[in-house]
Coordinates of C-alpha atoms and ligand atoms in Angstrom, one line a residue:
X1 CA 210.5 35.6 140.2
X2 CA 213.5 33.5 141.3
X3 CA 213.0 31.6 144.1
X4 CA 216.8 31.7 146.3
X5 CA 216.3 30.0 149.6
X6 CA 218.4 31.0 152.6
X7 CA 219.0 28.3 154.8
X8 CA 217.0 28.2 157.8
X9 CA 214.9 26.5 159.9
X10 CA 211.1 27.4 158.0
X11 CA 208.4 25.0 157.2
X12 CA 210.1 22.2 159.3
X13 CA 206.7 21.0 160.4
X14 CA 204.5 21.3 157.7
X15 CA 207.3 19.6 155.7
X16 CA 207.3 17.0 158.1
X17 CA 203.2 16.2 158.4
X18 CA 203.5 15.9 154.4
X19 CA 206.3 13.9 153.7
X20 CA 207.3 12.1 157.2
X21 CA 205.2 9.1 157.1
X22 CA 204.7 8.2 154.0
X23 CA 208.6 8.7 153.2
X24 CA 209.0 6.0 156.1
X25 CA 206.6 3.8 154.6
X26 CA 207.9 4.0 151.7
X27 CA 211.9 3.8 152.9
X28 CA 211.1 0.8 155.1
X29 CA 209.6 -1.1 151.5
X30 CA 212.6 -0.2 150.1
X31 CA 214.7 -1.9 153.1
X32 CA 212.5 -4.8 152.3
X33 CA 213.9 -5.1 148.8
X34 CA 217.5 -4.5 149.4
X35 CA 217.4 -7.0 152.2
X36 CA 216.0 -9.2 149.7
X37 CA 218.0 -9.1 146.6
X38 CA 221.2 -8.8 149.0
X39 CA 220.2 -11.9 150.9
X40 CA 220.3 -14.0 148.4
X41 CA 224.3 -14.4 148.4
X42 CA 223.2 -16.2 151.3
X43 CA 220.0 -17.3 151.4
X44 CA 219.6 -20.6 149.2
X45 CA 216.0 -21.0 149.5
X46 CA 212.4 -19.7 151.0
X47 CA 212.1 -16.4 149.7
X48 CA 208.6 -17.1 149.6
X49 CA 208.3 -16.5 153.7
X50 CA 208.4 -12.6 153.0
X51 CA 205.1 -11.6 152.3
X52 CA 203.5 -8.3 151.2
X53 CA 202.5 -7.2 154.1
X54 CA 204.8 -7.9 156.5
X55 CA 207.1 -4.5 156.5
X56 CA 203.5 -2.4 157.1
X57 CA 203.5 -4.4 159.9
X58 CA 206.9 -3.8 161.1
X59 CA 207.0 -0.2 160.3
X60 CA 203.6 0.4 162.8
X61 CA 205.5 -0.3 165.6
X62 CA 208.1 2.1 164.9
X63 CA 207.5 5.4 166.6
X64 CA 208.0 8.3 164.3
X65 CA 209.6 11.4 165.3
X66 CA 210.1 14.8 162.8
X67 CA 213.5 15.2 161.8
X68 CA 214.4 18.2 164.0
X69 CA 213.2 16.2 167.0
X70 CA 215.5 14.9 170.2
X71 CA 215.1 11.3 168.2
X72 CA 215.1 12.8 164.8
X73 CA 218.3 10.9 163.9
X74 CA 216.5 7.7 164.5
X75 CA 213.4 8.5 162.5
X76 CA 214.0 6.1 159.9
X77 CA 216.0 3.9 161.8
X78 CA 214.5 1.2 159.3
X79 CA 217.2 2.0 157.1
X80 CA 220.0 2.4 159.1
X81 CA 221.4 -0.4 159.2
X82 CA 220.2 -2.6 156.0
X83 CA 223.2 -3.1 153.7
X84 CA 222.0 -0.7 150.8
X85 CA 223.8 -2.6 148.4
X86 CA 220.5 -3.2 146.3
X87 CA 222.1 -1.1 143.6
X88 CA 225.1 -2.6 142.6
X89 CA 223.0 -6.0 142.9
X90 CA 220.5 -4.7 140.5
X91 CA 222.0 -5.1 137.0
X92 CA 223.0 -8.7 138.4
X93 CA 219.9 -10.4 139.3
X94 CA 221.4 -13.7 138.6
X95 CA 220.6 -16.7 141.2
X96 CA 224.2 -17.2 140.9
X97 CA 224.8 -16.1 144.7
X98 CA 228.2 -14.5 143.6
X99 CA 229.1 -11.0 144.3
X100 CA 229.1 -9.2 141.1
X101 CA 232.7 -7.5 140.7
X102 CA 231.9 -3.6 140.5
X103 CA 232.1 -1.8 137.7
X104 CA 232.7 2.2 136.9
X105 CA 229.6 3.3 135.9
X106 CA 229.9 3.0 132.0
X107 CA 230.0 6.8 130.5
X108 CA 227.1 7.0 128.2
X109 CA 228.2 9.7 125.7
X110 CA 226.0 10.1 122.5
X111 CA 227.0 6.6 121.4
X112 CA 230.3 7.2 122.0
X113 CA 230.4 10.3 119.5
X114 CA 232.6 13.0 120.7
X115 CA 231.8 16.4 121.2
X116 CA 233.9 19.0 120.7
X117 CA 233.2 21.3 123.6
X118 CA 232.1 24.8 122.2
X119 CA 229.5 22.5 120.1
X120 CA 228.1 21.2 123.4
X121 CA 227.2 17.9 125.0
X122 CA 225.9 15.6 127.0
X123 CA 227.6 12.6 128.9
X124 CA 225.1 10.8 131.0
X125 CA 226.1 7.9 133.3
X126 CA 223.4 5.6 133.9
X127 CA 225.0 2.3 135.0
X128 CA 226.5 3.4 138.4
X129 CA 226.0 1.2 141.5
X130 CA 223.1 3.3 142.7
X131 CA 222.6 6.4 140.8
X132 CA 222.2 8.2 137.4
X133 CA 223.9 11.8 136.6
X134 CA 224.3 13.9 133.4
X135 CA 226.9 16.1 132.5
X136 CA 225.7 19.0 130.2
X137 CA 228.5 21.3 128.9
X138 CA 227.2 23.9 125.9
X139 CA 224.2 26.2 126.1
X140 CA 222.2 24.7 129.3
X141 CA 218.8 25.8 129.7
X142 CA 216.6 24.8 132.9
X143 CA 213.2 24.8 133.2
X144 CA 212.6 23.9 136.8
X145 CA 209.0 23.9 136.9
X146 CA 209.0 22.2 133.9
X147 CA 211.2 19.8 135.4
X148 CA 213.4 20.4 132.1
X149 CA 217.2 20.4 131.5
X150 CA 217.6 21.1 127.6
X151 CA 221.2 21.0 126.2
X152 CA 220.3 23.9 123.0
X153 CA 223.4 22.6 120.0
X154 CA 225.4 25.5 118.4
X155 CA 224.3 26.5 115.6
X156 CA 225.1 24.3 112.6
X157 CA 225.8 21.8 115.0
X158 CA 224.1 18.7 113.8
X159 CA 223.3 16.1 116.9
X160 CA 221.0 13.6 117.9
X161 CA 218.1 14.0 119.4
X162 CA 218.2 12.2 122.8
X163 CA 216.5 12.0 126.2
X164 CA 217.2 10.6 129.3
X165 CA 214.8 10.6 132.6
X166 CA 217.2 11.8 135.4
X167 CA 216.4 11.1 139.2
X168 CA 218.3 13.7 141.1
X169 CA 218.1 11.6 144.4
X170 CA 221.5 9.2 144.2
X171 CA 219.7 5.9 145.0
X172 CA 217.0 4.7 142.3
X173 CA 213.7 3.9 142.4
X174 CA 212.8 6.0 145.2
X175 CA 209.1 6.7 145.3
X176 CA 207.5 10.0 145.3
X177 CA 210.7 11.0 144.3
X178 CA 210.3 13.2 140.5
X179 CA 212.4 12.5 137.5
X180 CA 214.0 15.6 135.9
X181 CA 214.4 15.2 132.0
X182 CA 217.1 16.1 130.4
X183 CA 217.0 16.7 126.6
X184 CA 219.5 16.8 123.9
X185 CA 218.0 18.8 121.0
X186 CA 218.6 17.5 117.1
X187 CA 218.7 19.4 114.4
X188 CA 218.4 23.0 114.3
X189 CA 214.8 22.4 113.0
X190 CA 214.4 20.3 116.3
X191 CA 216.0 23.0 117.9
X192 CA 214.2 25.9 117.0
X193 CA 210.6 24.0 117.5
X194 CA 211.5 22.3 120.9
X195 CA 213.8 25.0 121.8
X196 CA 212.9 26.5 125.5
X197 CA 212.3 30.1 126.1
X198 CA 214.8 32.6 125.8
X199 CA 217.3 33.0 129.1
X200 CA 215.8 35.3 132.3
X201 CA 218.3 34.6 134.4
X202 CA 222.0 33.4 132.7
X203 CA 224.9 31.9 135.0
X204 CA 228.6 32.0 134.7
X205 CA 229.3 29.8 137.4
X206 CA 228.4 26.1 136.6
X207 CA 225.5 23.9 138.9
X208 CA 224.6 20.8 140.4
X209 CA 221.2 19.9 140.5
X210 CA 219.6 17.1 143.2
X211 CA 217.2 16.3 145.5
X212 CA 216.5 16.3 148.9
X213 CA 213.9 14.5 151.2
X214 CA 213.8 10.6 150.3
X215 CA 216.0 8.8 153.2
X216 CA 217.4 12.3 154.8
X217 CA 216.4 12.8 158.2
X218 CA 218.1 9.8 159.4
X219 CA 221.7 11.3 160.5
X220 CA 223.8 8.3 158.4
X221 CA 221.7 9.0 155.3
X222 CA 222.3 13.0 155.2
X223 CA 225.8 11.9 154.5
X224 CA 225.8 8.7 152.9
X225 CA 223.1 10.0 150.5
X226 CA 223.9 14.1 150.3
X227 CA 226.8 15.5 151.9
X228 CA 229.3 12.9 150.5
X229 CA 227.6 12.9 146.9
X230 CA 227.1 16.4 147.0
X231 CA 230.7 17.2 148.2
X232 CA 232.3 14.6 144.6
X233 CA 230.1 16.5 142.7
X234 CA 231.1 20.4 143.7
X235 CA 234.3 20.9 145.5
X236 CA 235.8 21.1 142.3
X237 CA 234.8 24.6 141.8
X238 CA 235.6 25.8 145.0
X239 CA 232.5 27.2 145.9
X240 CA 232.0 28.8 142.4
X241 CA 228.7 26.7 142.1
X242 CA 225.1 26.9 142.3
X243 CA 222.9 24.4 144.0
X244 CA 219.7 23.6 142.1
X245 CA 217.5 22.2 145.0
X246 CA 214.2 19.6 144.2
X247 CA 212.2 19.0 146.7
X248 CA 213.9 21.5 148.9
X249 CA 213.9 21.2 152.7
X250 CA 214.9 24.3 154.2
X251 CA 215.8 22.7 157.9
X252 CA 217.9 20.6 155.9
X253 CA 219.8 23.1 154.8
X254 CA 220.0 25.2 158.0
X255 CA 220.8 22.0 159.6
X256 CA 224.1 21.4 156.9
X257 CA 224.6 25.4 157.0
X258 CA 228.6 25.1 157.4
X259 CA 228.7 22.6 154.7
X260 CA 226.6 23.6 152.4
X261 CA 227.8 27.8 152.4
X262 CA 231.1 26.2 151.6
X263 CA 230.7 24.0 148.9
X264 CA 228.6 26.8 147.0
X265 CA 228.9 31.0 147.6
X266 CA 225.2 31.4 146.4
X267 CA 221.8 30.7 147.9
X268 CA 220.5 27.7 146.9
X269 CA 217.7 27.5 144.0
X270 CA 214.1 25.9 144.8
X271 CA 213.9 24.2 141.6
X272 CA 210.1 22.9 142.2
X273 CA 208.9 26.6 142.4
X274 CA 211.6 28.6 140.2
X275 CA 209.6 30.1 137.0
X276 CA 212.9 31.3 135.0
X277 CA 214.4 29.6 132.7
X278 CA 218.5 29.7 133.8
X279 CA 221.0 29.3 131.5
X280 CA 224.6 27.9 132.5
X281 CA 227.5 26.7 130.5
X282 CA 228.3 23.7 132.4
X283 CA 225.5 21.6 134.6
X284 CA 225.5 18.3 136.6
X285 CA 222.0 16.4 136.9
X286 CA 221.7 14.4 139.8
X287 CA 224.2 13.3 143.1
X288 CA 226.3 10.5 142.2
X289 CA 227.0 7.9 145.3
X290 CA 230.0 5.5 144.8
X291 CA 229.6 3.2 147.8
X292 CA 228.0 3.7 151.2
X293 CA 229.0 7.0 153.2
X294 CA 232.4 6.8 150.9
X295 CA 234.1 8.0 147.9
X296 CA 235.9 5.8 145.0
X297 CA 238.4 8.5 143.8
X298 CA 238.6 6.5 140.2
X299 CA 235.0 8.0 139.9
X300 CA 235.5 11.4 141.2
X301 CA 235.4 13.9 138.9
X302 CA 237.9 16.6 138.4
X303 CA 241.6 16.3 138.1
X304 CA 242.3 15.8 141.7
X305 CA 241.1 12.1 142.8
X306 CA 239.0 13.2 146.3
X307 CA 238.9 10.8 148.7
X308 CA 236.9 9.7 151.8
X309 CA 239.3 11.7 153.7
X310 CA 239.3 14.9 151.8
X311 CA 235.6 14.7 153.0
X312 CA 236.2 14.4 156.5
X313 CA 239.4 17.1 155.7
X314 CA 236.9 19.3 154.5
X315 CA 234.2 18.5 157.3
X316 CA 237.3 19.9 160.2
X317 CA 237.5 23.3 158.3
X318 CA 234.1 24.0 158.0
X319 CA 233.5 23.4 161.3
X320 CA 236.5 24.4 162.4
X321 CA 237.8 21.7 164.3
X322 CA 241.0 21.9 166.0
X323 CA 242.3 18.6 165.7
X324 CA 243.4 16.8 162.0
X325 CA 245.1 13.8 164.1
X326 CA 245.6 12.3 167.5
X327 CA 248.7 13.9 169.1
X328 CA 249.0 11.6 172.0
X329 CA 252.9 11.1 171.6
X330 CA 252.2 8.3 173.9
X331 CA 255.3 6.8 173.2
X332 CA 257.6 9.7 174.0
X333 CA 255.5 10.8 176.7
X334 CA 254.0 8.3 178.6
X335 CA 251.2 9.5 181.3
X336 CA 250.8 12.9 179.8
X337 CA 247.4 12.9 178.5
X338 CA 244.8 9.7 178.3
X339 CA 243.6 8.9 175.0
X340 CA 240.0 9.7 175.2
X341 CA 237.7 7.3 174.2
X342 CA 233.5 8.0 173.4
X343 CA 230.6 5.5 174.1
X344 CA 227.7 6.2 172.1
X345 CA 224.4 5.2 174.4
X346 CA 221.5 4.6 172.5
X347 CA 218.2 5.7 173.8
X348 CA 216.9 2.7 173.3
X349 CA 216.5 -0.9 171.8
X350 CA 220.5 -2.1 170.8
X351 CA 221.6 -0.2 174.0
X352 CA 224.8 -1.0 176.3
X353 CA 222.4 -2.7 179.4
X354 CA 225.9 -2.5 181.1
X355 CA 227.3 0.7 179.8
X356 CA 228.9 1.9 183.0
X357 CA 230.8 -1.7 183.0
X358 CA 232.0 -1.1 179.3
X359 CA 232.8 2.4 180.5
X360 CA 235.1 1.1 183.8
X361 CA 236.6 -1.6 181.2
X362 CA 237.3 1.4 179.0
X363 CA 239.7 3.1 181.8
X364 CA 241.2 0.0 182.7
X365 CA 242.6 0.0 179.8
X366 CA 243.9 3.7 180.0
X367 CA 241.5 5.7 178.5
X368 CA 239.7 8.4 179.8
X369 CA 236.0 7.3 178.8
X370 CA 232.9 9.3 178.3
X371 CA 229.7 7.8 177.6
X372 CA 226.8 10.2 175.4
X373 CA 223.4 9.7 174.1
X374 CA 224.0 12.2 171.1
X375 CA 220.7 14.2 170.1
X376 CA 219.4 14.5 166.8
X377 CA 218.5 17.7 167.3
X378 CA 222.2 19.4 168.5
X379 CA 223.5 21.8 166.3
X380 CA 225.8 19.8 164.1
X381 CA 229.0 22.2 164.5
X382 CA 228.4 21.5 168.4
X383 CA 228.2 17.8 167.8
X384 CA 231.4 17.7 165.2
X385 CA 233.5 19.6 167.9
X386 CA 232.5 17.4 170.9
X387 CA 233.6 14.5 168.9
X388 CA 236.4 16.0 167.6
X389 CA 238.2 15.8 171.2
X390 CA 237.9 11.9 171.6
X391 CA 240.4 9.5 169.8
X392 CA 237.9 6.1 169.7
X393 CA 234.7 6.1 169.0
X394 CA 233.0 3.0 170.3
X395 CA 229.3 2.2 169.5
X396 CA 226.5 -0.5 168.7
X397 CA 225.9 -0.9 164.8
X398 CA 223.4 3.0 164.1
X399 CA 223.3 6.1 163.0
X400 CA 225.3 7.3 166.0
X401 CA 228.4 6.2 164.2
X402 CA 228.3 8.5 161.6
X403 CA 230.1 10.7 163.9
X404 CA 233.3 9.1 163.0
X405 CA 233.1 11.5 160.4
X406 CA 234.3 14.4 163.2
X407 CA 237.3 12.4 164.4
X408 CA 240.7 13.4 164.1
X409 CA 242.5 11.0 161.3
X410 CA 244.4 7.9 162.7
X411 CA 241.6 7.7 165.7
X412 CA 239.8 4.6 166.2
X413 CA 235.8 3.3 165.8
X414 CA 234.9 0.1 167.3
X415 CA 231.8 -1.3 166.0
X416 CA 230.2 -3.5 168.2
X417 CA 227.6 -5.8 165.9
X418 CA 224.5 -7.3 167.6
X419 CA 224.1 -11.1 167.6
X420 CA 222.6 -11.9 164.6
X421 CA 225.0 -12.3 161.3
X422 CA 224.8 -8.6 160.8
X423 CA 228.2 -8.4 160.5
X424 CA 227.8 -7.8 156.5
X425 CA 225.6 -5.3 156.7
X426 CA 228.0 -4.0 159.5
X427 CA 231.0 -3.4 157.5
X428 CA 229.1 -1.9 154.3
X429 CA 227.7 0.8 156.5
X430 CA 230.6 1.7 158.5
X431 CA 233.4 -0.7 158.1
X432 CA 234.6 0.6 154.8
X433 CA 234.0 4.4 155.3
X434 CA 235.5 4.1 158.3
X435 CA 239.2 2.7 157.0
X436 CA 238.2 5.2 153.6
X437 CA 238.2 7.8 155.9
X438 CA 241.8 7.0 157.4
X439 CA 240.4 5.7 160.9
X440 CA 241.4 2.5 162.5
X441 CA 239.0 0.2 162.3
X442 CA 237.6 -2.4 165.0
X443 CA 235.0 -5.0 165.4
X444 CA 233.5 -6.5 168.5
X445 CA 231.0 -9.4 167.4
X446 CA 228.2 -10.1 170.1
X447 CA 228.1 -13.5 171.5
X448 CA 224.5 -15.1 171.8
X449 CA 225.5 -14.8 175.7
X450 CA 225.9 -11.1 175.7
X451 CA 222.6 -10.7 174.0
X452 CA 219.5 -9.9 175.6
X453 CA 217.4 -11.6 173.3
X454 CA 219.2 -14.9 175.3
X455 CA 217.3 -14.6 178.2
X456 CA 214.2 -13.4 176.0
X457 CA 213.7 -16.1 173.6
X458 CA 215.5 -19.0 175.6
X459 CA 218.3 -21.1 173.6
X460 CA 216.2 -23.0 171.9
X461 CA 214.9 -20.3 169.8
X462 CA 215.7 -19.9 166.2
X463 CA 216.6 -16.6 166.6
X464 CA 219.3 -17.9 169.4
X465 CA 219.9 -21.3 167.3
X466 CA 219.7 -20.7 163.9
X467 CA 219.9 -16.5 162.9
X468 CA 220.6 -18.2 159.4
X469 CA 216.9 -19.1 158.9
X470 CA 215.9 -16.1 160.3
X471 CA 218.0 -14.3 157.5
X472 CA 216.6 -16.5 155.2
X473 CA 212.8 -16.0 156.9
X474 CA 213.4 -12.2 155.2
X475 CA 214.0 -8.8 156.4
X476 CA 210.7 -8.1 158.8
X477 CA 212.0 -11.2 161.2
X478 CA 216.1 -9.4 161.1
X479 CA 214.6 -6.2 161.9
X480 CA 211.9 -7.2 164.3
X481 CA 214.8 -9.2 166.5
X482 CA 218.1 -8.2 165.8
X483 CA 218.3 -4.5 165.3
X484 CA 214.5 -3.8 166.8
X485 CA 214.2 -5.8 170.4
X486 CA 218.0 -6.8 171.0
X487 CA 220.2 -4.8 173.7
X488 CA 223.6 -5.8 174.5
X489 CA 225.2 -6.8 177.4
X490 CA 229.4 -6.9 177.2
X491 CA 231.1 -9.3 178.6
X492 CA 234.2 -7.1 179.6
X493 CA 236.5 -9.9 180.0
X494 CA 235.8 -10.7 176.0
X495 CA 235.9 -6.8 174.7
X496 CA 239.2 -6.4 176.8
X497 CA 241.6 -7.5 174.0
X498 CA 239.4 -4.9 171.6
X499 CA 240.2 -1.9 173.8
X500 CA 244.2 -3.1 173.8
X501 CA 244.0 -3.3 170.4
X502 CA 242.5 0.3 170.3
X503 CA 245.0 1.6 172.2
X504 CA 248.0 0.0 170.3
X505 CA 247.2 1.2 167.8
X506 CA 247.1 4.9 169.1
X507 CA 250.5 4.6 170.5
X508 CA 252.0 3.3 167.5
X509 CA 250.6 6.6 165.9
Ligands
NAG601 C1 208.5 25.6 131.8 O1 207.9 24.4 131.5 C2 206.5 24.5 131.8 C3 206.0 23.0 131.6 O2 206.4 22.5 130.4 C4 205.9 25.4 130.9 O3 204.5 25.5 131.2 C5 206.5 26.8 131.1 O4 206.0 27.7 130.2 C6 208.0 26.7 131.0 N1 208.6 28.0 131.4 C7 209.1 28.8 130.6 C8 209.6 30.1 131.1 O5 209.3 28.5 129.4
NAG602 C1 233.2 -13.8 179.3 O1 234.3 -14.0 178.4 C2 235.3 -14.9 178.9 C3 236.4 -14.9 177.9 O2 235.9 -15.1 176.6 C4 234.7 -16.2 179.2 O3 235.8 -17.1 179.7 C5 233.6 -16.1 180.2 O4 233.0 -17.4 180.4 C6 232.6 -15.1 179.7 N1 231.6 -14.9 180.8 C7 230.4 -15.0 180.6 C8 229.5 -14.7 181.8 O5 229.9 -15.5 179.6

């Protein structure tokens, strides 16, 4: 029988005894690489000092928490805040040190044959920055326990066999993570031996088909790695779509409710445990993600170019947020209403040690300032409306910056980054979504003097002295220090010409 899941909140724990610490594990190796292979625009020499088991060491000390949990957002906080460009590095593994320029993913159609489309076809795109996607069009038949896509040619249609080994999670090489296959039949000899039953269940609305688990959980990689992919892949149909789930995780879904009911009308398909064989006209294999927790509208498909603000658009109507923009008329109205500005306090390690200071500096300058610890486990449409109200967002570099996502366009996010030469890693993760999204913006770098690992280490300490050799040292030394045992400590006189800036640029709205 079919297998339609209803969101909800089922099987959280199981889900999370099977898959939680082994997924960290294996997420925190993967940090490991990207930090590697990105490092080396930097790092000249001494790649050597990262050895095997170093992460395994690291990732013990992290305390693990299930994803529905008060910390759940922070669960694998080892990959918040790397700079995930492995990717778009990969095809480039030069020594060069240069920044490869980024390409579109290169369309792999049938060697460039055309299709006409009542014959059917296949474009796969295999060359993107992080992921690989097909695009079936013609008689689609999926086998999900078979883990088989099979594109079935027209009769008389004469094709080439081809296959291609499809992950549906957008970042490669994740492990544990199962390929999906996806066949072009040949010939109709090839056709009628290979060809997969006959159709139980037949669709006329077209699907996407992905993956969840690998780095979701952690609150930036829901979006970075689901919401935003998810939403390029099927706003296009306006909700006339069906989800093909692998590896389905039914909090996840209850957790995304709003988002997911309106990007697809239909429960979603558990692929791993669905015994028909569905047949569609039109299918897309696997999530396609352009940059970090962002959109490149040259890639989107579809007629209309979406954006990074479409996305967050789209986020204010299904939650129903009230406001699209600030509407401070400052200028015209001077004193009517503070702009309102929200400190995100950690729960722990890169904290504000002086976050009622930053707060007072904050209403000096004429805001009305709030400071939160936002839980990983409030209901999302609570969260997105609470941080709807405010007009800057103002946080240390982690996940508790993806809210930005819930403010109204033309606000403001000021990143503060640790001490530490993080500031790379810094702008990939929220820099650039950020100013995609059509928010302002800002950067506050720590001094050494504002950092607690100062008065930790003494100033003598490479970590204090010389944070490039720890870069170059590898990933377990920039985790351990910087992002892992490093709280902040604002020197308000510094910051102050960051909040002005925040607030011209308000007024000026
Ligand atoms: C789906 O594929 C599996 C594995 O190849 C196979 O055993 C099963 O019979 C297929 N299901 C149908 C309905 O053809
Ligand atoms: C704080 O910053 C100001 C301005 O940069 C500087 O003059 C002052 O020395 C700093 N205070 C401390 C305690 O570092």
């Amino acid at each position: 029988m079919g297998s339609e899941v209803k969101p909800g909140r089922g099987g959280l724990r199981t889900w999370a005894q099977r898959h939680l610490n082994a997924g960290f594990v294996v997420g925190f190796f993967l940090v490991l690489f990207t930090y590697f292979v990105v490092s080396r625009q930097f790092a000249i020499s001494a790649p050597n000092a990262v050895t095997t088991n170093a992460p395994r060491r690291v990732a013990d000390k992290q305390v693990i928490r299930a994803p529905g949990d008060t910390e759940g957002e922070e669960k694998k906080r080892g990959q918040e805040w790397q700079p995930k460009a492995e990717e778009r590095l990969l095809p480039h593994q030069d020594t060069s040190g240069a920044v490869p320029a980024e390409e579109s993913p290169k369309r792999d159609d049938a060697d460039g044959k055309p299709f006409a489309a009542e014959t059917g076809k296949v474009v796969c795109s295999t060359h993107g920055p992080y992921s690989d996607t097909c695009d079936l069009d013609g008689d689609v038949r999926v086998n999900g326990t078979g883990r088989s896509v099979t594109l079935v040619p027209a009769s008389g249609q004469l094709s080439e066999r081809r296959e291609w080994k499809i992950q549906p999670y957008p970042r490669r090489h994740m492990l544990g993570m199962e390929d999906v296959t996806v066949t072009q039949l040949g010939s109709p000899l090839d056709a009628a031996a290979a060809a997969p039953a006959a159709c139980t269940v037949t669709h006329d609305a077209p699907a996407v088909l992905f993956a969840l688990g690998g780095l979701t959980g952690n609150f930036w990689h829901d979006f970075s790695d689901v919401l935003v992919p998810l939403f390029i892949a099927s706003r296009r149909f306006d909700g006339e779509v069906v989800f093909l789930v692998s590896n389905v995780q039914p909090w996840w879904l209850g957790k995304y409710e709003a988002v997911v009911r309106r990007l697809s009308r239909y429960d979603a398909v558990d692929l791993d445990r669905d015994t028909e064989v569905r047949c569609f006209r039109r299918l897309t294999v696997g999530l396609s993600l352009h940059k970090e927790l962002s959109i490149k509208p040259e890639w989107a498909p579809g007629s209309r170019r979406l954006t990074m603000a479409d996305f967050t658009a789209f986020l204010r109507e299904a939650y129903a947020l009230p406001r699209a923009a600030p509407a401070l008329n400052l200028a015209q109205q001077p004193g009517t209403r503070k702009p309102r500005l929200l400190i995100i306090h950690r729960g722990h390690y890169r904290r504000f040690v002086n976050v009622q200071e930053v707060a007072r500096a904050a209403e000096a300058a004429g805001f009305e300032a709030v400071v939160k610890d936002p839980r990983g486990d409030a209901p999302v449409a609570e969260l997105a409306r609470a941080v709807n109200a405010f007009d800057v967002l103002l946080g240390v570099h982690g996940a508790g910056l993806t809210n930005a996502v819930f403010l109204p366009a033309g606000a403001v996010v000021i990143q503060v980054v640790p001490y530490g030469n993080l500031e790379r890693m810094a702008r990939t993760d929220f820099g650039e979504p950020v100013a995609d999204m059509g928010l302002k913006y800002l950067e506050y770098s720590v001094a050494k003097e504002e950092s607690t690992l100062l008065e930790m280490l003494g100033p003598d300490h490479p970590v204090i002295k010389d944070p490039e050799s720890v870069h170059r040292s590898g990933w377990d030394k920039v985790a351990e220090f910087y992002l892992g045992k490093q709280d902040v400590r604002i020197n308000v006189t510094r910051f102050a010409p960051t909040l002005q800036q925040a607030m011209q640029h308000l007024r000026r709205q």
